[in-house]
PDB file of C-alpha atoms in Angstrom:
ATOM      1  CA  MET N   1      96.521  90.234  80.094  1.00 93.00           C
ATOM      2  CA  ILE N   2      94.484  88.575  81.242  1.00 96.00           C
ATOM      3  CA  SER N   3      94.074  85.029  81.281  1.00 97.00           C
ATOM      4  CA  VAL N   4      90.345  82.781  80.900  1.00 97.00           C
ATOM      5  CA  LEU N   5      90.052  79.402  80.959  1.00 96.00           C
ATOM      6  CA  LEU N   6      86.679  78.733  78.480  1.00 96.00           C
ATOM      7  CA  VAL N   7      85.238  75.446  79.641  1.00 96.00           C
ATOM      8  CA  GLY N   8      82.701  74.056  77.417  1.00 94.00           C
ATOM      9  CA  ASN N   9      82.198  72.974  73.040  1.00 90.00           C
ATOM     10  CA  GLY N  10      78.563  74.400  72.073  1.00 91.00           C
ATOM     11  CA  ASN N  11      78.170  77.269  70.097  1.00 92.00           C
ATOM     12  CA  VAL N  12      79.037  79.846  72.610  1.00 93.00           C
ATOM     13  CA  ALA N  13      82.281  78.570  73.324  1.00 93.00           C
ATOM     14  CA  ALA N  14      83.506  78.445  70.016  1.00 93.00           C
ATOM     15  CA  HIS N  15      82.008  81.754  69.219  1.00 93.00           C
ATOM     16  CA  LEU N  16      83.733  83.522  72.226  1.00 95.00           C
ATOM     17  CA  HIS N  17      87.109  81.254  71.752  1.00 95.00           C
ATOM     18  CA  THR N  18      87.496  82.819  68.369  1.00 94.00           C
ATOM     19  CA  ALA N  19      86.688  87.003  69.583  1.00 95.00           C
ATOM     20  CA  PHE N  20      89.690  85.976  72.682  1.00 96.00           C
ATOM     21  CA  LEU N  21      91.751  84.780  70.321  1.00 95.00           C
ATOM     22  CA  ASN N  22      91.264  88.101  68.228  1.00 94.00           C
ATOM     23  CA  ALA N  23      92.095  89.722  71.544  1.00 94.00           C
ATOM     24  CA  PRO N  24      94.961  91.977  72.031  1.00 93.00           C
ATOM     25  CA  ALA N  25      94.487  91.973  75.553  1.00 92.00           C
ATOM     26  CA  ILE N  26      94.087  87.551  76.462  1.00 97.00           C
ATOM     27  CA  ASN N  27      95.569  84.872  76.638  1.00 96.00           C
ATOM     28  CA  VAL N  28      92.586  82.280  76.278  1.00 96.00           C
ATOM     29  CA  THR N  29      93.031  78.369  76.761  1.00 95.00           C
ATOM     30  CA  HIS N  30      89.894  76.439  75.910  1.00 94.00           C
ATOM     31  CA  ILE N  31      89.026  72.729  77.284  1.00 93.00           C
ATOM     32  CA  SER N  32      85.875  70.188  77.032  1.00 87.00           C
ATOM     33  CA  SER N  33      84.099  70.066  79.749  1.00 80.00           C
ATOM     34  CA  ARG N  34      84.629  66.155  79.538  1.00 79.00           C
ATOM     35  CA  ASP N  35      88.110  66.904  80.065  1.00 79.00           C
ATOM     36  CA  LEU N  36      88.653  68.864  83.680  1.00 85.00           C
ATOM     37  CA  GLU N  37      91.035  65.961  85.163  1.00 83.00           C
ATOM     38  CA  ILE N  38      93.863  68.927  84.671  1.00 85.00           C
ATOM     39  CA  ILE N  39      92.152  72.271  84.909  1.00 90.00           C
ATOM     40  CA  PRO N  40      95.124  75.324  84.117  1.00 91.00           C
ATOM     41  CA  GLN N  41      94.794  78.204  86.052  1.00 93.00           C
ATOM     42  CA  ALA N  42      93.314  81.676  84.867  1.00 95.00           C
ATOM     43  CA  ASP N  43      92.165  84.682  85.716  1.00 97.00           C
ATOM     44  CA  ILE N  44      89.134  84.123  84.793  1.00 97.00           C
ATOM     45  CA  THR N  45      87.443  80.577  84.101  1.00 97.00           C
ATOM     46  CA  ILE N  46      84.489  80.403  82.018  1.00 97.00           C
ATOM     47  CA  ILE N  47      81.439  77.258  82.038  1.00 96.00           C
ATOM     48  CA  ALA N  48      80.097  77.541  78.978  1.00 95.00           C
ATOM     49  CA  VAL N  49      78.160  74.736  79.142  1.00 95.00           C
ATOM     50  CA  SER N  50      74.052  73.104  78.844  1.00 93.00           C
ATOM     51  CA  ASP N  51      72.655  75.082  82.268  1.00 94.00           C
ATOM     52  CA  ASP N  52      71.881  71.011  83.471  1.00 95.00           C
ATOM     53  CA  ALA N  53      75.634  70.779  83.560  1.00 94.00           C
ATOM     54  CA  ILE N  54      76.410  73.710  85.770  1.00 96.00           C
ATOM     55  CA  ALA N  55      76.413  72.654  88.961  1.00 96.00           C
ATOM     56  CA  GLU N  56      78.227  69.340  88.490  1.00 94.00           C
ATOM     57  CA  VAL N  57      80.828  71.307  86.157  1.00 95.00           C
ATOM     58  CA  SER N  58      81.820  74.460  88.758  1.00 95.00           C
ATOM     59  CA  SER N  59      82.013  72.023  91.493  1.00 94.00           C
ATOM     60  CA  LYS N  60      85.560  70.603  90.260  1.00 93.00           C
ATOM     61  CA  ILE N  61      86.803  73.611  89.316  1.00 93.00           C
ATOM     62  CA  LYS N  62      89.259  75.015  91.886  1.00 90.00           C
ATOM     63  CA  ASN N  63      90.139  78.284  90.474  1.00 89.00           C
ATOM     64  CA  HIS N  64      89.528  81.480  92.365  1.00 90.00           C
ATOM     65  CA  PHE N  65      87.494  83.005  90.103  1.00 97.00           C
ATOM     66  CA  VAL N  66      84.145  81.202  87.844  1.00 97.00           C
ATOM     67  CA  VAL N  67      81.123  82.380  85.612  1.00 98.00           C
ATOM     68  CA  HIS N  68      78.782  80.876  84.236  1.00 97.00           C
ATOM     69  CA  THR N  69      76.962  82.411  80.385  1.00 96.00           C
ATOM     70  CA  SER N  70      73.625  80.999  81.811  1.00 95.00           C
ATOM     71  CA  GLY N  71      70.498  83.609  81.707  1.00 93.00           C
ATOM     72  CA  SER N  72      68.698  81.580  83.977  1.00 93.00           C
ATOM     73  CA  VAL N  73      71.015  79.899  85.986  1.00 95.00           C
ATOM     74  CA  ALA N  74      71.129  82.368  88.944  1.00 96.00           C
ATOM     75  CA  MET N  75      75.200  83.032  90.280  1.00 97.00           C
ATOM     76  CA  ASN N  76      74.503  81.086  93.453  1.00 96.00           C
ATOM     77  CA  GLY N  77      73.866  77.702  91.182  1.00 96.00           C
ATOM     78  CA  LEU N  78      77.336  77.868  90.556  1.00 97.00           C
ATOM     79  CA  LYS N  79      78.832  75.184  92.518  1.00 96.00           C
ATOM     80  CA  ASN N  80      82.755  75.677  92.832  1.00 95.00           C
ATOM     81  CA  THR N  81      83.908  77.381  96.746  1.00 95.00           C
ATOM     82  CA  THR N  82      85.565  80.132  95.350  1.00 95.00           C
ATOM     83  CA  ARG N  83      84.200  84.092  94.026  1.00 97.00           C
ATOM     84  CA  LYS N  84      81.551  83.438  91.361  1.00 97.00           C
ATOM     85  CA  GLY N  85      79.930  85.777  88.656  1.00 98.00           C
ATOM     86  CA  VAL N  86      77.567  85.577  85.311  1.00 98.00           C
ATOM     87  CA  PHE N  87      78.987  86.415  82.302  1.00 98.00           C
ATOM     88  CA  TYR N  88      76.058  86.175  79.967  1.00 96.00           C
ATOM     89  CA  MET N  89      75.690  87.656  76.692  1.00 95.00           C
ATOM     90  CA  LEU N  90      72.101  87.764  75.255  1.00 94.00           C
ATOM     91  CA  GLN N  91      72.293  86.604  71.835  1.00 92.00           C
ATOM     92  CA  THR N  92      71.496  84.042  69.751  1.00 88.00           C
ATOM     93  CA  PHE N  93      74.497  81.759  68.988  1.00 89.00           C
ATOM     94  CA  SER N  94      74.038  79.469  66.017  1.00 88.00           C
ATOM     95  CA  ILE N  95      77.897  77.610  64.901  1.00 85.00           C
ATOM     96  CA  ASP N  96      77.905  78.988  60.552  1.00 85.00           C
ATOM     97  CA  LYS N  97      77.108  82.629  61.669  1.00 90.00           C
ATOM     98  CA  ILE N  98      79.340  85.128  62.525  1.00 90.00           C
ATOM     99  CA  VAL N  99      78.805  86.781  66.045  1.00 90.00           C
ATOM    100  CA  ASP N 100      79.641  90.511  65.720  1.00 93.00           C
ATOM    101  CA  PHE N 101      80.230  91.106  69.684  1.00 94.00           C
ATOM    102  CA  SER N 102      80.728  95.270  69.293  1.00 94.00           C
ATOM    103  CA  GLU N 103      76.747  94.774  69.028  1.00 93.00           C
ATOM    104  CA  VAL N 104      76.103  92.359  71.680  1.00 95.00           C
ATOM    105  CA  PRO N 105      75.018  93.660  75.704  1.00 96.00           C
ATOM    106  CA  PHE N 106      77.316  91.965  77.706  1.00 97.00           C
ATOM    107  CA  CYS N 107      74.788  91.244  81.017  1.00 97.00           C
ATOM    108  CA  LEU N 108      77.276  90.945  84.041  1.00 98.00           C
ATOM    109  CA  GLU N 109      77.545  89.961  87.382  1.00 97.00           C
ATOM    110  CA  SER N 110      79.996  88.735  90.526  1.00 97.00           C
ATOM    111  CA  GLU N 111      79.812  89.065  94.217  1.00 97.00           C
ATOM    112  CA  ASN N 112      82.222  91.624  94.995  1.00 96.00           C
ATOM    113  CA  GLU N 113      83.080  95.508  92.884  1.00 97.00           C
ATOM    114  CA  ASN N 114      86.969  93.921  92.018  1.00 97.00           C
ATOM    115  CA  ASP N 115      85.690  91.301  90.585  1.00 97.00           C
ATOM    116  CA  TYR N 116      82.467  93.272  88.294  1.00 98.00           C
ATOM    117  CA  ASN N 117      85.525  94.809  87.150  1.00 97.00           C
ATOM    118  CA  LEU N 118      87.322  92.647  85.761  1.00 97.00           C
ATOM    119  CA  LEU N 119      84.581  91.382  83.725  1.00 98.00           C
ATOM    120  CA  GLU N 120      83.121  94.129  83.073  1.00 97.00           C
ATOM    121  CA  LYS N 121      87.168  95.086  81.914  1.00 97.00           C
ATOM    122  CA  LEU N 122      87.103  91.554  79.995  1.00 97.00           C
ATOM    123  CA  ALA N 123      83.475  92.014  78.088  1.00 97.00           C
ATOM    124  CA  LYS N 124      85.241  95.600  77.321  1.00 97.00           C
ATOM    125  CA  SER N 125      87.696  93.604  75.128  1.00 96.00           C
ATOM    126  CA  ILE N 126      85.820  92.259  72.434  1.00 96.00           C
ATOM    127  CA  GLY N 127      82.251  93.819  72.603  1.00 96.00           C
ATOM    128  CA  LYS N 128      80.739  97.670  73.880  1.00 95.00           C
ATOM    129  CA  LYS N 129      77.329  96.815  75.744  1.00 95.00           C
ATOM    130  CA  MET N 130      77.505  95.961  78.912  1.00 96.00           C
ATOM    131  CA  TYR N 131      75.359  95.976  82.122  1.00 97.00           C
ATOM    132  CA  ALA N 132      75.157  95.199  85.462  1.00 97.00           C
ATOM    133  CA  ILE N 133      72.219  92.946  85.568  1.00 97.00           C
ATOM    134  CA  ASN N 134      71.672  90.440  89.175  1.00 96.00           C
ATOM    135  CA  SER N 135      69.929  86.996  88.953  1.00 95.00           C
ATOM    136  CA  GLU N 136      66.193  88.289  88.892  1.00 95.00           C
ATOM    137  CA  GLN N 137      66.767  90.071  86.410  1.00 97.00           C
ATOM    138  CA  ARG N 138      68.873  88.475  83.798  1.00 95.00           C
ATOM    139  CA  LYS N 139      65.688  85.471  84.346  1.00 93.00           C
ATOM    140  CA  THR N 140      62.727  88.351  83.241  1.00 96.00           C
ATOM    141  CA  ILE N 141      65.780  89.327  80.302  1.00 95.00           C
ATOM    142  CA  HIS N 142      66.118  85.610  79.607  1.00 93.00           C
ATOM    143  CA  LEU N 143      62.478  85.031  79.493  1.00 95.00           C
ATOM    144  CA  ALA N 144      61.487  87.836  77.174  1.00 96.00           C
ATOM    145  CA  ALA N 145      64.199  86.864  75.121  1.00 94.00           C
ATOM    146  CA  VAL N 146      62.442  83.495  74.416  1.00 95.00           C
ATOM    147  CA  PHE N 147      59.477  85.428  73.134  1.00 95.00           C
ATOM    148  CA  VAL N 148      61.486  87.542  71.055  1.00 94.00           C
ATOM    149  CA  ASN N 149      64.411  85.330  69.674  1.00 94.00           C
ATOM    150  CA  ASN N 150      62.409  81.500  69.801  1.00 95.00           C
ATOM    151  CA  PHE N 151      59.346  81.891  69.324  1.00 96.00           C
ATOM    152  CA  THR N 152      59.590  83.803  66.786  1.00 96.00           C
ATOM    153  CA  ASN N 153      61.825  81.506  65.113  1.00 96.00           C
ATOM    154  CA  HIS N 154      59.456  79.614  64.748  1.00 96.00           C
ATOM    155  CA  LEU N 155      56.761  81.635  63.755  1.00 97.00           C
ATOM    156  CA  TYR N 156      59.349  82.063  60.723  1.00 97.00           C
ATOM    157  CA  LYS N 157      59.991  77.397  60.747  1.00 97.00           C
ATOM    158  CA  ILE N 158      55.789  77.901  60.378  1.00 96.00           C
ATOM    159  CA  GLY N 159      55.919  80.927  57.878  1.00 97.00           C
ATOM    160  CA  ASN N 160      58.626  78.673  55.748  1.00 97.00           C
ATOM    161  CA  ASP N 161      56.638  75.409  56.229  1.00 96.00           C
ATOM    162  CA  ILE N 162      53.562  76.911  54.271  1.00 96.00           C
ATOM    163  CA  CYS N 163      55.764  78.812  51.793  1.00 96.00           C
ATOM    164  CA  ARG N 164      57.324  75.622  51.041  1.00 96.00           C
ATOM    165  CA  GLU N 165      54.117  73.953  50.696  1.00 94.00           C
ATOM    166  CA  ASN N 166      52.966  76.227  48.389  1.00 95.00           C
ATOM    167  CA  ASN N 167      55.386  76.046  45.955  1.00 96.00           C
ATOM    168  CA  VAL N 168      55.948  80.180  47.344  1.00 97.00           C
ATOM    169  CA  PRO N 169      59.980  81.336  48.129  1.00 97.00           C
ATOM    170  CA  PHE N 170      60.089  81.755  51.480  1.00 97.00           C
ATOM    171  CA  GLU N 171      62.906  85.143  50.186  1.00 97.00           C
ATOM    172  CA  ILE N 172      59.897  87.116  49.383  1.00 97.00           C
ATOM    173  CA  LEU N 173      59.428  87.792  53.574  1.00 97.00           C
ATOM    174  CA  GLN N 174      62.614  88.273  53.712  1.00 96.00           C
ATOM    175  CA  PRO N 175      62.299  92.064  53.325  1.00 96.00           C
ATOM    176  CA  LEU N 176      58.811  92.372  55.927  1.00 96.00           C
ATOM    177  CA  ILE N 177      60.619  90.873  58.710  1.00 96.00           C
ATOM    178  CA  LYS N 178      63.163  93.586  58.338  1.00 95.00           C
ATOM    179  CA  GLU N 179      60.463  95.619  58.500  1.00 96.00           C
ATOM    180  CA  THR N 180      59.505  94.359  61.612  1.00 94.00           C
ATOM    181  CA  ALA N 181      62.315  94.378  63.292  1.00 93.00           C
ATOM    182  CA  SER N 182      63.711  97.940  62.338  1.00 94.00           C
ATOM    183  CA  LYS N 183      59.976  99.159  62.906  1.00 94.00           C
ATOM    184  CA  ILE N 184      60.341  98.805  66.457  1.00 92.00           C
ATOM    185  CA  GLU N 185      63.918 100.363  67.009  1.00 91.00           C
ATOM    186  CA  GLU N 186      61.756 103.883  66.438  1.00 93.00           C
ATOM    187  CA  LEU N 187      57.653 102.097  67.762  1.00 94.00           C
ATOM    188  CA  SER N 188      57.069 100.705  70.872  1.00 94.00           C
ATOM    189  CA  PRO N 189      55.919  97.836  69.686  1.00 93.00           C
ATOM    190  CA  LYS N 190      51.884  97.772  70.531  1.00 92.00           C
ATOM    191  CA  LYS N 191      51.918 100.842  68.120  1.00 93.00           C
ATOM    192  CA  ALA N 192      53.863  99.041  65.400  1.00 93.00           C
ATOM    193  CA  GLN N 193      51.003  96.085  65.451  1.00 94.00           C
ATOM    194  CA  THR N 194      49.778  95.933  62.133  1.00 95.00           C
ATOM    195  CA  GLY N 195      47.548  93.058  60.817  1.00 95.00           C
ATOM    196  CA  PRO N 196      43.786  91.140  60.164  1.00 96.00           C
ATOM    197  CA  ALA N 197      43.877  90.344  64.062  1.00 96.00           C
ATOM    198  CA  ILE N 198      44.176  94.224  65.497  1.00 95.00           C
ATOM    199  CA  ARG N 199      41.440  94.986  62.488  1.00 94.00           C
ATOM    200  CA  ASN N 200      39.664  92.187  63.540  1.00 94.00           C
ATOM    201  CA  ASP N 201      38.672  91.646  60.077  1.00 96.00           C
ATOM    202  CA  LYS N 202      36.829  88.792  60.651  1.00 95.00           C
ATOM    203  CA  LYS N 203      36.221  87.725  56.432  1.00 96.00           C
ATOM    204  CA  THR N 204      40.427  87.645  56.245  1.00 96.00           C
ATOM    205  CA  ILE N 205      41.001  85.323  60.111  1.00 96.00           C
ATOM    206  CA  LYS N 206      38.205  82.865  58.672  1.00 96.00           C
ATOM    207  CA  ASN N 207      40.547  82.021  55.169  1.00 96.00           C
ATOM    208  CA  HIS N 208      43.655  82.386  57.237  1.00 96.00           C
ATOM    209  CA  LEU N 209      42.420  79.364  59.340  1.00 96.00           C
ATOM    210  CA  ASN N 210      41.140  77.377  56.380  1.00 96.00           C
ATOM    211  CA  LEU N 211      44.603  76.794  54.692  1.00 94.00           C
ATOM    212  CA  LEU N 212      45.573  75.768  58.291  1.00 95.00           C
ATOM    213  CA  ASP N 213      45.731  72.518  59.750  1.00 94.00           C
ATOM    214  CA  LYS N 214      44.791  72.153  62.969  1.00 95.00           C
ATOM    215  CA  LYS N 215      48.179  72.622  65.008  1.00 95.00           C
ATOM    216  CA  GLN N 216      48.603  75.711  63.336  1.00 96.00           C
ATOM    217  CA  GLN N 217      44.809  76.976  63.288  1.00 97.00           C
ATOM    218  CA  LYS N 218      45.653  76.973  66.815  1.00 97.00           C
ATOM    219  CA  ILE N 219      48.930  78.561  67.383  1.00 96.00           C
ATOM    220  CA  TYR N 220      46.980  81.488  64.805  1.00 96.00           C
ATOM    221  CA  LYS N 221      44.019  81.708  67.269  1.00 96.00           C
ATOM    222  CA  ILE N 222      45.922  82.435  69.986  1.00 95.00           C
ATOM    223  CA  PHE N 223      48.067  85.038  68.709  1.00 95.00           C
ATOM    224  CA  THR N 224      45.319  86.310  67.256  1.00 96.00           C
ATOM    225  CA  LYS N 225      43.580  86.647  70.724  1.00 95.00           C
ATOM    226  CA  SER N 226      46.091  87.991  72.629  1.00 94.00           C
ATOM    227  CA  ILE N 227      46.618  90.658  69.546  1.00 94.00           C
ATOM    228  CA  GLN N 228      42.940  91.957  70.356  1.00 93.00           C
ATOM    229  CA  ASN N 229      42.681  91.685  73.456  1.00 90.00           C
ATOM    230  CA  GLY N 230      45.388  93.536  74.317  1.00 79.00           C
ATOM    231  CA  ASP N 231      47.466  89.941  76.086  1.00 57.00           C
ATOM    232  CA  LYS N 232      44.818  89.476  78.322  1.00 51.00           C
ATOM    233  CA  LEU N 233      44.383  85.507  76.853  1.00 45.00           C
TER     234      LEU N 233
END
């Protein structure tokens, strides 16, 4: 049995709490980051708070082994005086969307082998995919994730706006979105690229730009140029 203290009240903490409650080998206690007067002891204390709060919250925790869940904060961003580690899950978490942890990559880091083995055992209690990732590697993974997830979702938002403004159901694009995502399981993103930019279809590009507002035109031009120049802007 592994005892876990989970600190935080955001999406990541909520999903982890639910997963650990359903894991027979885990005994989890969940507290808010604002409720640190009395801190229960645990084998692993997981700080699932915003990046800016990691240093402050960790400095108040005296438990032996403290880890954070951030993709962009180095392990030494923890300011506890005891053992440190990272328990980063490479996934997007929304409060109303169930997460299948068996499909989530766990990026693990610790100061020693024994602590890594403990983190790996904890990850295996709810998941299947574990990777030993150091702080520098994790920063680059998090950066890449921003492009493929956050920026891509923003493009979905723009596509949804265009559909709504022209009385077209956004759901009509969902099969295309799914095919685009599944295609790169077989092809490299470069080989999977299609569309007017890669074809240098100037007439279509011009027609598209005439349908967009100035902010959308700027984004369209940046992506078109990037595709045509092989990412060399």
